Amino acid sequence: MTRRADDLLVAGTLVISIVFFRCAAAVAATEYVRPPPGRVIFTEHTKPASHPQQVHVSLVGANHMRVSWITEDKHVKSVVEYGKVSGNYTASATGEHTSYRYFLYSSGKIHHVKIGPLDPGTVYYYRCGMAGDEFGLRTPPAALPVELAVAGDLGQTEWTASTLSHVGRSDYDVLLVPGDLSYADAQQPLWDSFGRFVQKYASRRPWMVTEGNHEVEAAMALPGWPRPFTAYAARWRMPYEESGSGTSLYYSFDAAGGAVHVVMLGSYADFNSSSEQYRWLARDLAAVDRGATPWVVVLLHAPWYNTNAAHEGEGEAMRKAMERLLYEARVDIVFAGHVHAYERFTRVYNNEANPCGPVHITIGDGGNREGLAFDFRKNHKLAPLSLMREASFGHGRLSVVNATAARWTWHRNDDADSTVRDEIWLESLAANGACQQSSSAAAAADSQNDEL
């Protein structure tokens, strides 16, 4: 059952360096006139207090998953029963719980339970807290191919509902979110509403998220006042300990049996060369064996490359601090959010086209309440590097086919339909012999070898 946000206010194959894309022109995409941003949808909990709500799952290590949910009843145990046959639970696991206060708001009991070991590519049925509905999830594959859906700046609007419907309509293994989840902005009941809003999808496939500016929710630094990221960290627990990080604001994990290494960076955690995030990133990337892990993908919130007037330059300090680490590690793709539009750059490093640099993609167009960022700068200094840009809602899919080839598609929300507006084939930089040279030699190469 849902009601509108107005009520809430009242209630308080081999690829050889060839890239294809479907746009008629590189920058000037066909103009698409769409309606104003959709209204916020407030989703209520209509079941007993002991029944689970806001159920979502995430990856933990090679063969475990974490089930997270909330109950209004503080006496419910943090237990998950699960099995491969509906209604027949052959295993159970007990986890931990937490809660938090945000001024006058008090959260429900937030449960986090790690289940496993689980078989790859397998459907499991599970029940949370020994009460309520049964849910089903599917574990990701243990080897390539793997399908990673990507959607940033979600919110909980009519457009978000359209985006998630399109994501769920085609099969995928993991959803990656580069920040800005609920758009609660300190209105804590909107965190609860968001959890219920996405439960249909987030309870079936792992959602791996990093924080955006709307997760900060920082009050003044006074004793007893809420700390930044209080709600985000309590509700969306990610596997940061497993990757040697000391905070959920940045972490990494592997997919497809280690064939894809995904790094989730924190745009709103310290990132300069003396910071813990910088030191952690250096250690994390240095530990990746590109022979065993041909693909490295990075997500962050504030884009390092952006020709839109919205949030222009906000990622520049982080780019200057960390870009060299990504370049020397031969990161393949960097996904960002924050700007409410879609934009894809050529392979780039240090503001220049470079065949051994990552492809940067901004995909902050999940459906948020703030609407779209239409003002792309035609004369922006980075415009020659920008191959596709469009201010529309949508989502993307990275289909990693094998150790060499991956297909990226961006799907625009055309009301009830989802239309592929951008498509590229990428070659892993680990398979590109020219990129095994020193960084200085690779920087001198012609980036047009990578895109046509």
Short mmCIF file of C-alpha atoms in Angstrom, two decimals:
data_model
loop_
_atom_site.label_atom_id
_atom_site.label_comp_id
_atom_site.label_asym_id
_atom_site.label_seq_id
_atom_site.Cartn_x
_atom_site.Cartn_y
_atom_site.Cartn_z
CA MET A 1 0.00 0.00 0.00
CA THR A 2 1.40 3.47 -0.86
CA ARG A 3 0.48 7.10 -0.38
CA ARG A 4 2.06 10.27 -1.66
CA ALA A 5 4.73 12.33 0.04
CA ASP A 6 2.16 15.07 0.66
CA ASP A 7 0.75 12.79 3.32
CA LEU A 8 4.21 12.44 4.86
CA LEU A 9 4.49 16.20 5.21
CA VAL A 10 1.21 16.17 6.90
CA ALA A 11 2.33 13.38 9.22
CA GLY A 12 5.68 15.07 9.97
CA THR A 13 33.19 -12.88 -28.28
CA LEU A 14 36.44 -11.00 -28.68
CA VAL A 15 36.58 -7.29 -28.75
CA ILE A 16 39.69 -5.63 -30.12
CA SER A 17 39.58 -2.12 -28.79
CA ILE A 18 36.36 -1.26 -30.70
CA VAL A 19 33.54 0.71 -29.13
CA PHE A 20 30.08 0.93 -30.64
CA PHE A 21 27.34 3.32 -29.58
CA ARG A 22 23.85 3.80 -30.86
CA CYS A 23 23.51 7.53 -30.68
CA ALA A 24 23.12 9.32 -33.98
CA ALA A 25 25.77 11.83 -32.96
CA ALA A 26 28.40 11.64 -30.27
CA VAL A 27 27.26 14.56 -28.17
CA ALA A 28 24.00 15.80 -29.66
CA ALA A 29 21.63 13.00 -28.68
CA THR A 30 18.10 13.15 -30.01
CA GLU A 31 16.17 15.59 -27.89
CA TYR A 32 13.72 13.84 -25.61
CA VAL A 33 11.07 15.96 -23.91
CA ARG A 34 9.78 14.40 -20.76
CA PRO A 35 7.35 15.42 -18.01
CA PRO A 36 8.42 17.04 -14.72
CA PRO A 37 9.89 14.87 -11.92
CA GLY A 38 7.47 12.30 -10.54
CA ARG A 39 5.97 12.71 -7.10
CA VAL A 40 7.55 11.07 -4.07
CA ILE A 41 5.87 7.82 -3.07
CA PHE A 42 5.57 7.16 0.66
CA THR A 43 5.30 3.43 1.33
CA GLU A 44 3.71 2.31 4.59
CA HIS A 45 4.15 -0.87 6.62
CA THR A 46 0.75 -2.52 6.96
CA LYS A 47 1.70 -5.80 8.63
CA PRO A 48 2.20 -6.75 12.30
CA ALA A 49 5.09 -5.18 14.19
CA SER A 50 6.92 -8.53 14.41
CA HIS A 51 6.92 -9.00 10.65
CA PRO A 52 10.02 -8.03 8.65
CA GLN A 53 10.07 -4.92 6.54
CA GLN A 54 12.69 -3.15 4.42
CA VAL A 55 14.31 -6.48 3.57
CA HIS A 56 17.44 -6.31 1.43
CA VAL A 57 20.43 -8.55 0.76
CA SER A 58 24.09 -7.85 0.05
CA LEU A 59 27.24 -9.81 -0.71
CA VAL A 60 29.66 -10.86 2.02
CA GLY A 61 32.78 -12.65 0.82
CA ALA A 62 32.89 -15.37 -1.78
CA ASN A 63 29.88 -17.45 -0.76
CA HIS A 64 27.89 -15.63 1.89
CA MET A 65 25.17 -13.01 1.82
CA ARG A 66 23.85 -10.64 4.43
CA VAL A 67 20.11 -10.35 4.99
CA SER A 68 19.05 -7.04 6.54
CA TRP A 69 15.61 -6.01 7.73
CA ILE A 70 13.79 -3.95 10.33
CA THR A 71 11.06 -4.79 12.81
CA GLU A 72 8.99 -2.41 14.87
CA ASP A 73 8.88 -5.12 17.55
CA LYS A 74 12.16 -4.85 19.48
CA HIS A 75 11.86 -8.43 20.79
CA VAL A 76 12.16 -10.20 17.43
CA LYS A 77 15.29 -12.33 17.18
CA SER A 78 17.94 -11.68 14.51
CA VAL A 79 17.53 -15.08 12.89
CA VAL A 80 17.23 -16.13 9.25
CA GLU A 81 15.96 -19.55 8.23
CA TYR A 82 16.73 -20.58 4.66
CA GLY A 83 16.77 -23.45 2.20
CA LYS A 84 16.55 -24.36 -1.49
CA VAL A 85 12.91 -25.42 -1.36
CA SER A 86 10.11 -23.04 -0.54
CA GLY A 87 8.90 -23.58 3.02
CA ASN A 88 11.61 -26.14 3.78
CA TYR A 89 14.33 -24.33 5.73
CA THR A 90 17.30 -26.63 6.21
CA ALA A 91 19.64 -24.05 7.72
CA SER A 92 19.48 -21.04 9.98
CA ALA A 93 21.84 -18.29 11.07
CA THR A 94 21.83 -15.80 13.91
CA GLY A 95 23.23 -12.33 13.43
CA GLU A 96 23.34 -8.96 15.09
CA HIS A 97 21.07 -6.00 15.52
CA THR A 98 21.29 -2.29 16.08
CA SER A 99 19.12 0.81 16.28
CA TYR A 100 19.64 4.55 16.37
CA ARG A 101 18.05 7.82 17.38
CA TYR A 102 17.90 10.96 15.28
CA PHE A 103 16.59 13.75 17.47
CA LEU A 104 12.97 12.72 18.22
CA TYR A 105 13.00 9.80 15.79
CA SER A 106 13.79 6.31 17.07
CA SER A 107 14.43 3.55 14.54
CA GLY A 108 13.04 0.08 14.70
CA LYS A 109 15.25 -2.90 15.44
CA ILE A 110 17.68 -3.22 12.53
CA HIS A 111 18.75 -6.82 11.92
CA HIS A 112 21.81 -7.98 9.97
CA VAL A 113 22.35 -11.73 9.50
CA LYS A 114 25.04 -13.38 7.40
CA ILE A 115 23.93 -16.63 5.80
CA GLY A 116 25.98 -19.29 4.06
CA PRO A 117 28.04 -20.85 2.71
CA LEU A 118 25.73 -20.68 -0.31
CA ASP A 119 25.97 -22.34 -3.69
CA PRO A 120 26.51 -19.98 -6.64
CA GLY A 121 23.75 -19.27 -9.13
CA THR A 122 21.16 -20.82 -6.83
CA VAL A 123 17.75 -19.72 -5.61
CA TYR A 124 17.29 -19.76 -1.83
CA TYR A 125 14.07 -19.17 0.08
CA TYR A 126 14.30 -17.47 3.44
CA ARG A 127 12.32 -16.10 6.33
CA CYS A 128 13.40 -13.32 8.67
CA GLY A 129 12.84 -13.37 12.41
CA MET A 130 10.77 -16.58 12.23
CA ALA A 131 7.69 -14.58 11.26
CA GLY A 132 5.99 -13.05 8.28
CA ASP A 133 6.44 -13.57 4.58
CA GLU A 134 8.88 -15.87 2.82
CA PHE A 135 11.38 -14.23 0.49
CA GLY A 136 13.53 -15.61 -2.28
CA LEU A 137 16.98 -14.60 -3.49
CA ARG A 138 19.39 -15.82 -6.13
CA THR A 139 23.11 -15.93 -5.52
CA PRO A 140 25.46 -14.59 -8.21
CA PRO A 141 27.46 -16.92 -10.46
CA ALA A 142 30.89 -18.16 -9.42
CA ALA A 143 32.39 -17.41 -12.83
CA LEU A 144 31.83 -15.22 -15.87
CA PRO A 145 29.56 -14.15 -17.43
CA VAL A 146 27.99 -11.82 -14.87
CA GLU A 147 25.42 -9.03 -15.26
CA LEU A 148 25.82 -5.92 -13.12
CA ALA A 149 22.97 -3.40 -13.17
CA VAL A 150 23.85 0.19 -12.24
CA ALA A 151 21.50 2.95 -11.06
CA GLY A 152 22.39 6.05 -9.07
CA ASP A 153 20.52 8.83 -7.28
CA LEU A 154 17.41 6.72 -6.83
CA GLY A 155 15.02 8.40 -4.43
CA GLN A 156 11.48 7.07 -4.23
CA THR A 157 9.42 8.75 -6.91
CA GLU A 158 7.23 7.60 -9.75
CA TRP A 159 10.33 7.74 -11.98
CA THR A 160 12.26 5.60 -9.49
CA ALA A 161 9.47 3.05 -9.67
CA SER A 162 9.80 3.08 -13.46
CA THR A 163 13.59 2.64 -13.29
CA LEU A 164 13.42 -0.27 -10.86
CA SER A 165 10.66 -1.88 -12.89
CA HIS A 166 12.89 -1.76 -15.96
CA VAL A 167 15.85 -3.13 -13.98
CA GLY A 168 13.77 -6.00 -12.64
CA ARG A 169 12.21 -6.80 -15.98
CA SER A 170 15.48 -8.21 -17.35
CA ASP A 171 17.68 -10.61 -15.44
CA TYR A 172 20.75 -9.39 -13.57
CA ASP A 173 23.01 -10.64 -10.80
CA VAL A 174 23.93 -7.59 -8.68
CA LEU A 175 22.72 -3.98 -8.52
CA LEU A 176 25.38 -1.30 -7.97
CA VAL A 177 24.29 2.07 -6.56
CA PRO A 178 26.82 4.95 -6.64
CA GLY A 179 25.17 6.91 -3.86
CA ASP A 180 22.01 8.88 -2.98
CA LEU A 181 19.53 6.23 -1.96
CA SER A 182 16.46 7.46 -0.10
CA TYR A 183 16.68 11.26 -0.37
CA ALA A 184 15.46 11.32 3.21
CA ASP A 185 17.57 14.38 4.00
CA ALA A 186 17.15 13.98 7.76
CA GLN A 187 13.43 13.09 7.53
CA GLN A 188 14.00 9.64 8.98
CA PRO A 189 10.57 8.18 8.11
CA LEU A 190 11.62 8.51 4.47
CA TRP A 191 14.40 6.03 5.15
CA ASP A 192 11.75 3.57 6.31
CA SER A 193 9.59 4.32 3.31
CA PHE A 194 12.54 3.82 0.94
CA GLY A 195 13.36 0.43 2.46
CA ARG A 196 9.79 -0.72 1.88
CA PHE A 197 9.72 0.86 -1.57
CA VAL A 198 12.76 -1.12 -2.83
CA GLN A 199 12.13 -4.34 -0.89
CA LYS A 200 10.54 -6.08 -3.89
CA TYR A 201 13.85 -5.84 -5.74
CA ALA A 202 16.45 -5.58 -2.98
CA SER A 203 15.26 -8.78 -1.28
CA ARG A 204 15.83 -10.81 -4.47
CA ARG A 205 19.25 -9.68 -5.70
CA PRO A 206 22.19 -8.22 -3.79
CA TRP A 207 22.34 -4.43 -3.69
CA MET A 208 25.83 -3.01 -3.22
CA VAL A 209 25.80 0.69 -2.40
CA THR A 210 28.07 3.57 -1.54
CA GLU A 211 27.17 6.89 0.00
CA GLY A 212 26.21 10.14 -1.67
CA ASN A 213 25.73 13.63 -0.31
CA HIS A 214 22.12 12.87 0.62
CA GLU A 215 23.35 10.17 3.01
CA VAL A 216 25.43 12.60 5.07
CA GLU A 217 22.55 14.04 7.11
CA ALA A 218 25.03 15.91 9.28
CA ALA A 219 23.86 18.01 12.16
CA MET A 220 26.10 20.33 14.14
CA ALA A 221 29.03 18.60 15.83
CA LEU A 222 27.63 18.89 19.33
CA PRO A 223 27.54 16.22 22.06
CA GLY A 224 24.51 13.97 21.66
CA TRP A 225 23.68 15.22 18.16
CA PRO A 226 23.50 12.71 15.29
CA ARG A 227 26.77 11.95 13.56
CA PRO A 228 27.06 12.02 9.75
CA PHE A 229 25.87 8.89 7.95
CA THR A 230 24.08 7.59 11.06
CA ALA A 231 21.05 6.21 9.22
CA TYR A 232 22.97 5.01 6.17
CA ALA A 233 25.56 3.08 8.19
CA ALA A 234 22.98 1.48 10.46
CA ARG A 235 20.57 0.43 7.71
CA TRP A 236 22.79 -0.43 4.73
CA ARG A 237 25.62 -2.46 6.19
CA MET A 238 28.20 -3.30 3.52
CA PRO A 239 31.13 -5.79 3.74
CA TYR A 240 33.82 -3.26 4.59
CA GLU A 241 35.60 -5.41 7.19
CA GLU A 242 36.15 -8.19 4.66
CA SER A 243 38.13 -5.81 2.44
CA GLY A 244 40.24 -4.36 5.23
CA SER A 245 38.37 -1.06 5.47
CA GLY A 246 37.53 0.50 8.78
CA THR A 247 34.27 2.08 7.58
CA SER A 248 31.26 1.37 5.42
CA LEU A 249 31.99 4.60 3.52
CA TYR A 250 34.47 2.74 1.30
CA TYR A 251 35.09 -0.94 0.68
CA SER A 252 35.54 -3.49 -2.09
CA PHE A 253 34.22 -6.90 -3.07
CA ASP A 254 34.60 -9.50 -5.79
CA ALA A 255 32.03 -10.84 -8.22
CA ALA A 256 31.99 -13.86 -10.53
CA GLY A 257 34.48 -15.80 -8.47
CA GLY A 258 36.95 -12.94 -8.40
CA ALA A 259 36.89 -12.20 -12.12
CA VAL A 260 35.49 -8.73 -11.35
CA HIS A 261 36.81 -6.57 -8.52
CA VAL A 262 34.47 -3.76 -7.52
CA VAL A 263 35.75 -0.82 -5.47
CA MET A 264 33.23 1.45 -3.74
CA LEU A 265 34.84 4.79 -2.85
CA GLY A 266 33.58 7.48 -0.52
CA SER A 267 33.30 10.94 -2.04
CA TYR A 268 32.44 12.29 1.41
CA ALA A 269 35.21 10.62 3.40
CA ASP A 270 38.74 12.05 3.55
CA PHE A 271 40.58 11.16 0.35
CA ASN A 272 43.84 13.09 0.26
CA SER A 273 47.18 11.25 0.13
CA SER A 274 47.51 11.20 3.92
CA SER A 275 43.99 9.85 4.51
CA GLU A 276 43.07 6.34 5.53
CA GLN A 277 40.85 5.98 2.48
CA TYR A 278 43.79 6.74 0.19
CA ARG A 279 46.06 4.27 1.99
CA TRP A 280 43.32 1.63 1.94
CA LEU A 281 42.72 2.14 -1.79
CA ALA A 282 46.42 1.80 -2.56
CA ARG A 283 46.57 -1.48 -0.61
CA ASP A 284 43.36 -2.78 -2.14
CA LEU A 285 44.37 -2.14 -5.76
CA ALA A 286 47.90 -3.45 -5.21
CA ALA A 287 46.46 -6.75 -4.00
CA VAL A 288 44.51 -7.36 -7.22
CA ASP A 289 46.06 -10.00 -9.49
CA ARG A 290 44.95 -8.96 -12.97
CA GLY A 291 45.73 -12.43 -14.27
CA ALA A 292 43.00 -13.83 -12.03
CA THR A 293 40.91 -10.65 -12.01
CA PRO A 294 40.70 -9.22 -15.53
CA TRP A 295 38.13 -6.55 -14.66
CA VAL A 296 38.30 -3.74 -12.09
CA VAL A 297 35.32 -1.42 -11.64
CA VAL A 298 35.12 1.63 -9.36
CA LEU A 299 32.04 3.45 -8.05
CA LEU A 300 31.93 6.85 -6.37
CA HIS A 301 29.37 9.60 -6.10
CA ALA A 302 30.73 12.96 -7.29
CA PRO A 303 32.00 12.50 -10.87
CA TRP A 304 35.60 13.30 -11.72
CA TYR A 305 34.66 14.08 -15.32
CA ASN A 306 31.54 16.12 -16.00
CA THR A 307 30.46 18.63 -18.65
CA ASN A 308 27.17 19.46 -16.95
CA ALA A 309 26.70 22.73 -15.09
CA ALA A 310 25.24 20.74 -12.21
CA HIS A 311 27.89 19.99 -9.56
CA GLU A 312 30.62 21.17 -11.91
CA GLY A 313 34.06 20.63 -10.39
CA GLU A 314 32.84 18.99 -7.17
CA GLY A 315 34.82 15.81 -7.83
CA GLU A 316 38.00 17.58 -8.91
CA ALA A 317 39.85 17.48 -5.59
CA MET A 318 39.24 13.74 -5.26
CA ARG A 319 40.32 13.20 -8.87
CA LYS A 320 43.60 15.01 -8.27
CA ALA A 321 44.22 12.99 -5.14
CA MET A 322 43.31 9.50 -6.36
CA GLU A 323 43.22 9.32 -10.14
CA ARG A 324 46.80 8.15 -10.49
CA LEU A 325 46.11 5.15 -8.27
CA LEU A 326 43.26 4.07 -10.53
CA TYR A 327 45.24 4.70 -13.68
CA GLU A 328 48.29 2.73 -12.58
CA ALA A 329 46.03 -0.14 -11.51
CA ARG A 330 44.44 -0.07 -14.99
CA VAL A 331 40.90 0.34 -13.66
CA ASP A 332 38.51 -0.37 -16.52
CA ILE A 333 35.41 1.69 -15.66
CA VAL A 334 34.46 4.38 -13.14
CA PHE A 335 30.76 4.90 -12.41
CA ALA A 336 29.53 8.04 -10.69
CA GLY A 337 26.22 9.63 -9.74
CA HIS A 338 25.39 13.07 -8.31
CA VAL A 339 24.65 14.72 -11.67
CA HIS A 340 21.09 13.82 -12.60
CA ALA A 341 21.77 12.82 -16.18
CA TYR A 342 23.73 10.31 -18.22
CA GLU A 343 27.19 10.97 -19.63
CA ARG A 344 29.93 8.70 -20.98
CA PHE A 345 33.52 9.71 -21.63
CA THR A 346 36.23 8.11 -23.70
CA ARG A 347 39.05 6.40 -21.85
CA VAL A 348 40.74 9.25 -20.04
CA TYR A 349 43.49 10.17 -17.60
CA ASN A 350 44.46 13.58 -16.25
CA ASN A 351 41.91 15.40 -18.42
CA GLU A 352 43.23 13.88 -21.64
CA ALA A 353 42.16 10.96 -23.78
CA ASN A 354 44.26 7.94 -22.86
CA PRO A 355 43.75 4.37 -24.09
CA CYS A 356 44.90 2.94 -20.76
CA GLY A 357 42.66 5.05 -18.58
CA PRO A 358 39.18 4.15 -17.36
CA VAL A 359 35.93 4.90 -19.13
CA HIS A 360 34.10 7.37 -16.90
CA ILE A 361 30.30 7.11 -16.82
CA THR A 362 27.91 9.34 -14.89
CA ILE A 363 24.61 7.63 -14.18
CA GLY A 364 22.85 9.75 -11.56
CA ASP A 365 19.52 9.37 -13.33
CA GLY A 366 17.68 6.77 -11.26
CA GLY A 367 14.58 8.89 -10.66
CA ASN A 368 15.24 11.27 -7.76
CA ARG A 369 12.78 13.98 -6.70
CA GLU A 370 15.08 16.85 -7.69
CA GLY A 371 14.63 16.23 -11.40
CA LEU A 372 17.11 16.16 -14.27
CA ALA A 373 20.24 18.20 -14.98
CA PHE A 374 19.70 19.52 -18.49
CA ASP A 375 22.54 22.03 -18.79
CA PHE A 376 25.37 20.28 -20.59
CA ARG A 377 28.07 22.79 -21.60
CA LYS A 378 28.79 22.49 -25.31
CA ASN A 379 31.99 24.52 -24.96
CA HIS A 380 33.22 22.81 -21.82
CA LYS A 381 36.93 22.00 -21.91
CA LEU A 382 36.09 18.31 -21.45
CA ALA A 383 33.41 18.26 -24.16
CA PRO A 384 35.73 16.65 -26.77
CA LEU A 385 36.16 13.71 -24.39
CA SER A 386 32.42 13.29 -23.81
CA LEU A 387 31.00 10.80 -26.28
CA MET A 388 27.41 10.53 -25.12
CA ARG A 389 25.31 12.70 -22.84
CA GLU A 390 21.60 12.97 -22.25
CA ALA A 391 19.41 14.29 -19.47
CA SER A 392 16.94 11.44 -19.02
CA PHE A 393 16.09 8.97 -16.30
CA GLY A 394 17.29 5.41 -16.74
CA HIS A 395 19.73 2.70 -15.67
CA GLY A 396 22.72 0.85 -17.07
CA ARG A 397 23.96 -2.71 -17.42
CA LEU A 398 27.51 -3.99 -17.50
CA SER A 399 27.51 -7.49 -18.96
CA VAL A 400 30.96 -8.93 -18.38
CA VAL A 401 31.07 -11.69 -20.98
CA ASN A 402 34.54 -13.11 -20.44
CA ALA A 403 38.05 -12.11 -19.39
CA THR A 404 38.41 -9.89 -22.45
CA ALA A 405 35.03 -8.45 -23.41
CA ALA A 406 32.22 -6.58 -21.66
CA ARG A 407 29.13 -4.86 -23.03
CA TRP A 408 27.76 -1.68 -21.50
CA THR A 409 24.27 -0.45 -22.27
CA TRP A 410 22.37 2.55 -20.98
CA HIS A 411 18.58 2.19 -20.92
CA ARG A 412 16.48 5.33 -20.97
CA ASN A 413 13.10 5.32 -19.25
CA ASP A 414 10.56 5.92 -21.98
CA ASP A 415 7.54 5.80 -19.71
CA ALA A 416 6.40 2.16 -19.74
CA ASP A 417 9.28 1.09 -21.96
CA SER A 418 13.03 1.01 -21.60
CA THR A 419 15.04 2.04 -24.65
CA VAL A 420 18.74 1.33 -25.21
CA ARG A 421 20.21 4.73 -26.02
CA ASP A 422 23.92 3.96 -25.63
CA GLU A 423 25.89 0.78 -26.18
CA ILE A 424 29.62 0.08 -26.14
CA TRP A 425 31.85 -2.96 -26.15
CA LEU A 426 34.92 -2.73 -23.96
CA GLU A 427 38.16 -4.65 -23.86
CA SER A 428 39.65 -5.30 -20.44
CA LEU A 429 42.81 -3.25 -19.93
CA ALA A 430 44.39 -6.38 -18.47
CA ALA A 431 44.08 -7.91 -21.96
CA ASN A 432 45.45 -4.85 -23.72
CA GLY A 433 49.14 -5.47 -24.34
CA ALA A 434 49.86 -1.81 -24.93
CA CYS A 435 48.62 -1.00 -21.43
CA GLN A 436 51.14 -3.33 -19.85
CA GLN A 437 53.77 -0.70 -20.61
CA SER A 438 54.85 1.87 -18.08
CA SER A 439 52.35 4.58 -17.29
CA SER A 440 54.37 7.21 -19.13
CA ALA A 441 54.59 5.12 -22.27
CA ALA A 442 50.90 4.30 -22.17
CA ALA A 443 50.04 7.96 -21.68
CA ALA A 444 51.69 8.79 -25.00
CA ALA A 445 49.59 6.28 -26.93
CA ASP A 446 46.73 7.31 -29.17
CA SER A 447 43.41 6.95 -27.36
CA GLN A 448 41.58 6.45 -30.62
CA ASN A 449 42.91 2.88 -30.65
CA ASP A 450 40.34 2.19 -27.98
CA GLU A 451 37.24 3.80 -29.47
CA LEU A 452 35.90 4.11 -32.99
#
